[in-house]
Amino acid sequence: ATERIHAFFTPTQRDNEFTRFEFGGGDGDGRLTLETDLNPQTLFFEGDVGSIYAGLSGTESSFDLPFTVGLFPLFLQNGIWANDAILGGAASLTAKNSRQLNLANFDVTMFAAFDNVDNASLIGADGKVDNHNANLIGLTTFIDAFGGYVEAGYGLVHGTGVQDDVLQHYVPAAYSRRYANTISNSTRVFANFGDDGKGGGDGVAFISENSLITGLPSTLIPYANFFIGFGEPKPLVDGNNAGILKNVGINFETDALTGYPKLDDTASNAWGGAIGLQYLFDLNQQLVFEVAMVQPFEDDGIGARAPQYGLGVRYQIALSRAWLFRADATYHILEDEEDNFGIRAELRRKF
């Protein structure tokens, strides 16, 4: 009941290139392009040392120590800090408490990887992330404290081989709670410092996520998310090479299949945010309207060079238990550049 092997494959996709037929555009040659990859995207074993010990010894275990080894997904800080599969292992101390520190509940997870580390500092000569030349160690904790919920962590990325000049530290922290049963807030800070192999790599970003608790708290959700960033803030690992602002709003989202336009998501020497309204009907549909902006206060050649403004809308509906339809539209006003817009639709089959 506690030991499992998980595997996930994407046989018609290689990295971020999909099997496709392009009708037009720069790559539209009117031919079918096949992209195949039989390698697993995740393949890992998970279990609990306490349960395994009890099963082997025939005596009841007095402790729990869940762990995993293999190519396993790492999802931390709502996917902002870490959202990727890494090759290594992790172990957790779960559901702990401390009378001395007045902590009713906290978890601590330690993780490490020696391959498949997708970090933005590991970009090779071809412009792509070289995820085979780095080691990663870190820990994260989740604490019920101060009338809310605290998340904190630390990660170290050390380059190996041709990337041996990379040595970067990553420190996130977050505090979430409700105020006066009216506003839900998560305030997050992400810092990275050290050597990215190119003489830089330091950055800090503050993100404030807010939603209003309405008379329909589960279905009608006004939200307002804000950010400010300095230097070059980056996630610890991200398989899609997305920036630190990927969850600030739908105007900061893209996808590898269509290259859907997005506002600059680096938070590099810039401030801004997204204000929107989400309605979920009877929990079988979703409609989102959002306006967003990015205001750079320095042209560092990394993030936005001039102010950017976005208007986005999303609609999705569950056609059945298996079929889902989603459509998006966006329009971006980019100062000193040509405006950007995009429309996409997706029909998804769940198995």
Short mmCIF file of C-alpha atoms in Angstrom, two decimals:
data_model
loop_
_atom_site.label_atom_id
_atom_site.label_comp_id
_atom_site.label_asym_id
_atom_site.label_seq_id
_atom_site.Cartn_x
_atom_site.Cartn_y
_atom_site.Cartn_z
CA ALA A 1 0.00 0.00 0.00
CA THR A 2 2.97 2.39 0.38
CA GLU A 3 5.41 1.18 -2.28
CA ARG A 4 4.81 2.09 -5.92
CA ILE A 5 6.65 2.54 -9.21
CA HIS A 6 5.46 5.42 -11.41
CA ALA A 7 6.32 6.09 -15.05
CA PHE A 8 5.26 8.77 -17.52
CA PHE A 9 6.04 8.80 -21.25
CA THR A 10 5.48 11.34 -24.06
CA PRO A 11 6.19 9.21 -27.15
CA THR A 12 5.00 11.83 -29.69
CA GLN A 13 7.04 14.68 -28.20
CA ARG A 14 10.80 15.30 -27.99
CA ASP A 15 11.69 17.86 -25.30
CA ASN A 16 9.49 20.84 -26.26
CA GLU A 17 9.04 19.78 -29.90
CA PHE A 18 5.71 18.11 -30.73
CA THR A 19 4.50 15.89 -33.55
CA ARG A 20 2.59 18.41 -35.66
CA PHE A 21 1.20 19.58 -38.98
CA GLU A 22 1.83 23.29 -39.62
CA PHE A 23 -0.44 24.92 -42.17
CA GLY A 24 1.27 28.34 -42.22
CA GLY A 25 3.76 30.63 -40.57
CA GLY A 26 7.53 30.60 -40.80
CA ASP A 27 7.74 26.82 -40.37
CA GLY A 28 4.53 25.98 -42.23
CA ASP A 29 5.70 23.68 -45.03
CA GLY A 30 2.45 21.72 -45.31
CA ARG A 31 4.05 18.51 -44.10
CA LEU A 32 3.65 16.31 -41.06
CA THR A 33 6.61 16.53 -38.66
CA LEU A 34 7.14 13.52 -36.43
CA GLU A 35 8.81 13.96 -33.06
CA THR A 36 9.33 10.76 -31.08
CA ASP A 37 10.91 10.01 -27.72
CA LEU A 38 10.61 6.67 -25.96
CA ASN A 39 12.62 7.78 -22.93
CA PRO A 40 10.59 8.20 -19.73
CA GLN A 41 9.76 11.71 -18.53
CA THR A 42 9.38 10.31 -15.02
CA LEU A 43 10.30 6.88 -13.68
CA PHE A 44 10.59 6.59 -9.93
CA PHE A 45 10.01 4.39 -6.90
CA GLU A 46 8.27 5.76 -3.83
CA GLY A 47 7.73 4.19 -0.45
CA ASP A 48 8.03 4.58 3.30
CA VAL A 49 11.03 3.31 5.23
CA GLY A 50 8.89 2.73 8.33
CA SER A 51 6.36 0.58 6.48
CA ILE A 52 9.09 -1.37 4.67
CA TYR A 53 10.86 -2.02 7.96
CA ALA A 54 7.61 -3.23 9.53
CA GLY A 55 6.93 -5.54 6.61
CA LEU A 56 10.42 -7.04 6.63
CA SER A 57 10.80 -7.37 10.39
CA GLY A 58 7.26 -8.34 11.29
CA THR A 59 7.22 -5.71 14.07
CA GLU A 60 5.32 -2.42 14.19
CA SER A 61 7.35 0.61 13.16
CA SER A 62 7.46 3.67 15.42
CA PHE A 63 8.38 6.13 12.65
CA ASP A 64 7.44 7.27 9.15
CA LEU A 65 10.03 8.25 6.55
CA PRO A 66 8.55 8.55 3.05
CA PHE A 67 11.12 8.67 0.25
CA THR A 68 11.52 8.48 -3.50
CA VAL A 69 14.36 7.61 -5.89
CA GLY A 70 14.61 7.86 -9.66
CA LEU A 71 13.44 10.43 -12.18
CA PHE A 72 10.77 12.09 -10.03
CA PRO A 73 8.78 15.36 -10.26
CA LEU A 74 9.74 18.25 -7.99
CA PHE A 75 6.93 20.81 -7.51
CA LEU A 76 7.59 23.51 -4.91
CA GLN A 77 6.24 26.98 -4.09
CA ASN A 78 3.13 26.37 -6.24
CA GLY A 79 5.43 25.39 -9.11
CA ILE A 80 7.14 28.79 -9.21
CA TRP A 81 10.42 27.74 -7.59
CA ALA A 82 10.53 24.15 -8.88
CA ASN A 83 8.48 22.44 -11.58
CA ASP A 84 10.44 19.65 -13.23
CA ALA A 85 11.49 16.04 -12.99
CA ILE A 86 15.00 15.52 -11.59
CA LEU A 87 17.09 12.35 -11.42
CA GLY A 88 18.00 11.65 -7.82
CA GLY A 89 16.15 11.13 -4.57
CA ALA A 90 14.20 12.77 -1.75
CA ALA A 91 13.08 11.95 1.79
CA SER A 92 10.61 13.70 4.09
CA LEU A 93 9.98 14.12 7.78
CA THR A 94 6.21 14.59 7.80
CA ALA A 95 3.54 15.69 10.29
CA LYS A 96 6.03 16.75 12.96
CA ASN A 97 5.42 19.14 15.85
CA SER A 98 7.50 21.07 18.35
CA ARG A 99 6.27 22.16 21.78
CA GLN A 100 9.40 24.25 22.33
CA LEU A 101 8.81 26.26 19.13
CA ASN A 102 5.01 26.17 19.49
CA LEU A 103 4.64 24.50 16.08
CA ALA A 104 1.63 22.23 15.75
CA ASN A 105 2.55 20.82 12.35
CA PHE A 106 5.53 20.98 9.96
CA ASP A 107 7.22 18.93 7.24
CA VAL A 108 10.84 18.91 6.08
CA THR A 109 11.91 17.42 2.75
CA MET A 110 15.51 16.91 1.61
CA PHE A 111 16.22 16.31 -2.08
CA ALA A 112 19.21 15.82 -4.36
CA ALA A 113 19.83 15.22 -8.06
CA PHE A 114 22.83 14.38 -10.21
CA ASP A 115 21.18 14.64 -13.64
CA ASN A 116 18.24 16.18 -15.49
CA VAL A 117 18.66 19.52 -13.71
CA ASP A 118 16.90 22.15 -15.86
CA ASN A 119 18.28 25.42 -14.57
CA ALA A 120 18.53 28.65 -16.60
CA SER A 121 22.24 29.06 -15.71
CA LEU A 122 23.08 25.84 -17.57
CA ILE A 123 22.50 27.13 -21.09
CA GLY A 124 24.91 25.51 -23.54
CA ALA A 125 26.48 26.75 -26.77
CA ASP A 126 23.32 25.79 -28.70
CA GLY A 127 21.17 28.13 -26.58
CA LYS A 128 19.42 25.23 -24.83
CA VAL A 129 19.68 24.15 -21.21
CA ASP A 130 22.35 21.49 -20.74
CA ASN A 131 20.61 19.54 -17.97
CA HIS A 132 23.22 16.75 -17.84
CA ASN A 133 26.05 18.81 -16.34
CA ALA A 134 24.94 19.79 -12.85
CA ASN A 135 24.25 18.48 -9.38
CA LEU A 136 21.48 19.76 -7.14
CA ILE A 137 20.91 19.55 -3.40
CA GLY A 138 18.28 21.27 -1.33
CA LEU A 139 15.58 21.18 1.30
CA THR A 140 12.14 22.63 1.76
CA THR A 141 9.82 23.00 4.72
CA PHE A 142 6.10 23.61 5.21
CA ILE A 143 5.02 25.01 8.59
CA ASP A 144 1.66 25.89 10.14
CA ALA A 145 2.64 29.01 12.08
CA PHE A 146 1.76 32.63 12.81
CA GLY A 147 -1.91 32.04 12.05
CA GLY A 148 -1.07 30.94 8.51
CA TYR A 149 1.13 28.74 6.37
CA VAL A 150 4.89 29.18 5.90
CA GLU A 151 7.01 27.74 3.08
CA ALA A 152 10.78 28.07 2.94
CA GLY A 153 13.70 26.32 1.34
CA TYR A 154 17.24 26.29 0.04
CA GLY A 155 18.78 24.90 -3.13
CA LEU A 156 22.32 24.69 -4.48
CA VAL A 157 23.09 24.13 -8.17
CA HIS A 158 26.69 23.08 -8.89
CA GLY A 159 27.75 22.71 -12.49
CA THR A 160 29.90 19.76 -13.58
CA GLY A 161 31.91 19.05 -16.72
CA VAL A 162 31.70 21.95 -19.17
CA GLN A 163 29.46 23.81 -16.71
CA ASP A 164 31.81 23.54 -13.71
CA ASP A 165 31.97 27.34 -13.31
CA VAL A 166 28.29 27.45 -12.23
CA LEU A 167 27.67 27.63 -8.48
CA GLN A 168 24.38 29.22 -7.46
CA HIS A 169 22.30 29.39 -4.30
CA TYR A 170 18.49 29.65 -4.31
CA VAL A 171 16.42 30.74 -1.31
CA PRO A 172 12.60 31.05 -1.36
CA ALA A 173 10.17 31.96 1.43
CA ALA A 174 6.41 32.44 1.50
CA TYR A 175 3.61 33.22 3.95
CA SER A 176 -0.07 32.51 3.21
CA ARG A 177 -3.21 33.25 5.20
CA ARG A 178 -6.71 34.72 5.13
CA TYR A 179 -7.42 38.15 6.55
CA ALA A 180 -10.81 39.03 8.11
CA ASN A 181 -12.35 36.23 6.04
CA THR A 182 -12.18 38.68 3.12
CA ILE A 183 -8.81 38.37 1.40
CA SER A 184 -6.56 35.37 0.81
CA ASN A 185 -2.92 36.38 0.41
CA SER A 186 0.34 34.60 -0.37
CA THR A 187 3.47 36.73 -0.22
CA ARG A 188 6.54 35.11 -1.74
CA VAL A 189 10.18 36.09 -2.11
CA PHE A 190 12.70 34.33 -4.35
CA ALA A 191 16.42 35.06 -4.20
CA ASN A 192 19.33 33.59 -6.13
CA PHE A 193 23.00 34.48 -5.85
CA GLY A 194 26.37 33.09 -6.80
CA ASP A 195 28.08 32.53 -10.15
CA ASP A 196 26.03 31.58 -13.20
CA GLY A 197 29.16 31.01 -15.30
CA LYS A 198 28.71 34.30 -17.12
CA GLY A 199 29.70 36.71 -14.38
CA GLY A 200 26.17 37.28 -13.06
CA GLY A 201 23.17 35.41 -11.81
CA ASP A 202 22.04 37.41 -8.77
CA GLY A 203 18.37 38.32 -8.45
CA VAL A 204 15.45 38.88 -6.09
CA ALA A 205 11.72 38.83 -6.83
CA PHE A 206 8.74 39.59 -4.59
CA ILE A 207 5.33 38.21 -5.63
CA SER A 208 2.05 38.97 -3.86
CA GLU A 209 -0.90 36.75 -4.79
CA ASN A 210 -4.33 37.98 -3.63
CA SER A 211 -7.92 36.84 -4.08
CA LEU A 212 -11.15 38.29 -2.72
CA ILE A 213 -13.49 35.97 -0.80
CA THR A 214 -16.91 36.70 -2.27
CA GLY A 215 -20.41 35.43 -1.52
CA LEU A 216 -19.58 32.60 -3.94
CA PRO A 217 -16.14 31.71 -2.55
CA SER A 218 -15.69 28.56 -4.61
CA THR A 219 -16.82 29.87 -7.99
CA LEU A 220 -16.51 33.69 -8.19
CA ILE A 221 -12.89 34.71 -7.55
CA PRO A 222 -11.58 38.23 -8.20
CA TYR A 223 -7.79 38.27 -7.96
CA ALA A 224 -4.93 40.75 -8.02
CA ASN A 225 -1.31 39.61 -8.21
CA PHE A 226 1.68 41.96 -8.07
CA PHE A 227 5.44 41.63 -8.42
CA ILE A 228 8.70 43.52 -8.32
CA GLY A 229 12.06 42.10 -9.33
CA PHE A 230 15.69 43.16 -9.17
CA GLY A 231 18.61 41.70 -11.09
CA GLU A 232 17.98 38.31 -12.69
CA PRO A 233 15.61 36.23 -10.52
CA LYS A 234 15.24 32.62 -11.68
CA PRO A 235 13.48 29.39 -10.64
CA LEU A 236 15.54 26.59 -9.18
CA VAL A 237 14.43 24.12 -11.88
CA ASP A 238 11.82 24.38 -14.62
CA GLY A 239 11.48 21.91 -17.47
CA ASN A 240 9.68 24.47 -19.64
CA ASN A 241 12.34 27.14 -19.07
CA ALA A 242 9.61 29.52 -17.88
CA GLY A 243 10.35 32.65 -15.89
CA ILE A 244 9.61 33.41 -12.26
CA LEU A 245 6.29 35.14 -13.18
CA LYS A 246 4.65 32.16 -14.92
CA ASN A 247 1.85 31.97 -12.29
CA VAL A 248 1.19 35.70 -11.87
CA GLY A 249 -1.57 35.61 -14.50
CA ILE A 250 -2.75 34.06 -17.75
CA ASN A 251 -1.02 36.84 -19.71
CA PHE A 252 2.33 35.44 -18.51
CA GLU A 253 1.60 31.88 -19.64
CA THR A 254 2.66 30.24 -22.89
CA ASP A 255 3.02 26.70 -24.22
CA ALA A 256 5.68 24.85 -26.12
CA LEU A 257 3.26 23.58 -28.76
CA THR A 258 2.04 26.89 -30.22
CA GLY A 259 4.50 29.45 -28.86
CA TYR A 260 1.47 31.39 -27.58
CA PRO A 261 2.48 35.03 -26.91
CA LYS A 262 3.09 36.14 -23.32
CA LEU A 263 4.26 39.19 -21.44
CA ASP A 264 7.87 39.17 -20.24
CA ASP A 265 8.01 36.71 -17.33
CA THR A 266 11.56 37.30 -16.05
CA ALA A 267 10.78 40.05 -13.46
CA SER A 268 14.24 41.38 -14.31
CA ASN A 269 14.42 44.95 -12.99
CA ALA A 270 10.70 45.45 -13.42
CA TRP A 271 7.41 45.70 -11.53
CA GLY A 272 3.80 45.06 -12.46
CA GLY A 273 1.04 42.54 -12.00
CA ALA A 274 -2.26 41.09 -13.16
CA ILE A 275 -5.86 41.84 -12.12
CA GLY A 276 -8.59 39.45 -13.14
CA LEU A 277 -11.93 37.81 -12.48
CA GLN A 278 -12.49 34.06 -12.56
CA TYR A 279 -15.93 32.42 -12.63
CA LEU A 280 -16.32 28.64 -12.38
CA PHE A 281 -20.10 28.29 -12.96
CA ASP A 282 -21.10 24.93 -11.38
CA LEU A 283 -17.44 23.84 -11.23
CA ASN A 284 -17.74 22.40 -14.74
CA GLN A 285 -16.69 25.53 -16.64
CA GLN A 286 -14.14 28.32 -16.25
CA LEU A 287 -14.20 31.88 -17.57
CA VAL A 288 -11.33 34.30 -16.86
CA PHE A 289 -10.87 37.95 -17.80
CA GLU A 290 -7.55 39.60 -16.99
CA VAL A 291 -5.51 42.75 -17.56
CA ALA A 292 -1.77 42.75 -16.82
CA MET A 293 1.31 44.91 -17.20
CA VAL A 294 5.10 44.91 -16.93
CA GLN A 295 6.93 48.16 -16.13
CA PRO A 296 10.74 47.92 -16.45
CA PHE A 297 12.76 50.46 -14.51
CA GLU A 298 16.05 49.48 -16.17
CA ASP A 299 16.93 48.13 -19.62
CA ASP A 300 19.34 45.36 -18.68
CA GLY A 301 19.05 43.41 -21.93
CA ILE A 302 17.43 40.48 -20.09
CA GLY A 303 13.80 41.41 -19.47
CA ALA A 304 11.36 43.85 -21.02
CA ARG A 305 12.95 46.89 -22.67
CA ALA A 306 9.81 49.05 -22.45
CA PRO A 307 6.38 48.90 -20.76
CA GLN A 308 4.09 46.03 -21.74
CA TYR A 309 0.31 45.73 -21.28
CA GLY A 310 -1.86 42.67 -21.80
CA LEU A 311 -5.53 41.76 -22.03
CA GLY A 312 -6.41 38.07 -21.83
CA VAL A 313 -9.49 35.87 -21.72
CA ARG A 314 -9.82 32.12 -21.14
CA TYR A 315 -12.75 29.73 -21.37
CA GLN A 316 -12.79 26.01 -20.72
CA ILE A 317 -15.51 23.44 -20.20
CA ALA A 318 -15.62 19.76 -19.32
CA LEU A 319 -17.55 18.23 -22.21
CA SER A 320 -17.62 14.89 -20.38
CA ARG A 321 -15.58 13.05 -17.78
CA ALA A 322 -12.98 12.39 -20.49
CA TRP A 323 -13.09 15.38 -22.85
CA LEU A 324 -12.05 18.98 -22.07
CA PHE A 325 -12.23 22.02 -24.37
CA ARG A 326 -10.22 25.20 -23.73
CA ALA A 327 -9.80 28.43 -25.68
CA ASP A 328 -7.60 31.48 -25.03
CA ALA A 329 -7.23 34.90 -26.59
CA THR A 330 -4.75 37.64 -25.73
CA TYR A 331 -3.68 41.07 -26.97
CA HIS A 332 -0.44 42.75 -25.88
CA ILE A 333 0.48 46.41 -26.26
CA LEU A 334 4.27 46.63 -26.38
CA GLU A 335 5.79 50.09 -26.30
CA ASP A 336 8.57 50.59 -28.89
CA GLU A 337 7.57 47.29 -30.52
CA GLU A 338 4.76 45.94 -32.67
CA ASP A 339 1.69 44.85 -30.71
CA ASN A 340 1.21 41.12 -30.17
CA PHE A 341 -1.92 38.97 -30.21
CA GLY A 342 -2.85 35.34 -30.22
CA ILE A 343 -5.78 32.90 -30.25
CA ARG A 344 -5.62 29.21 -29.47
CA ALA A 345 -8.01 26.31 -28.83
CA GLU A 346 -7.36 22.93 -27.30
CA LEU A 347 -9.34 19.71 -27.17
CA ARG A 348 -7.94 17.36 -24.55
CA ARG A 349 -8.71 13.70 -23.97
CA LYS A 350 -8.08 12.39 -20.45
CA PHE A 351 -7.45 8.70 -19.94
#
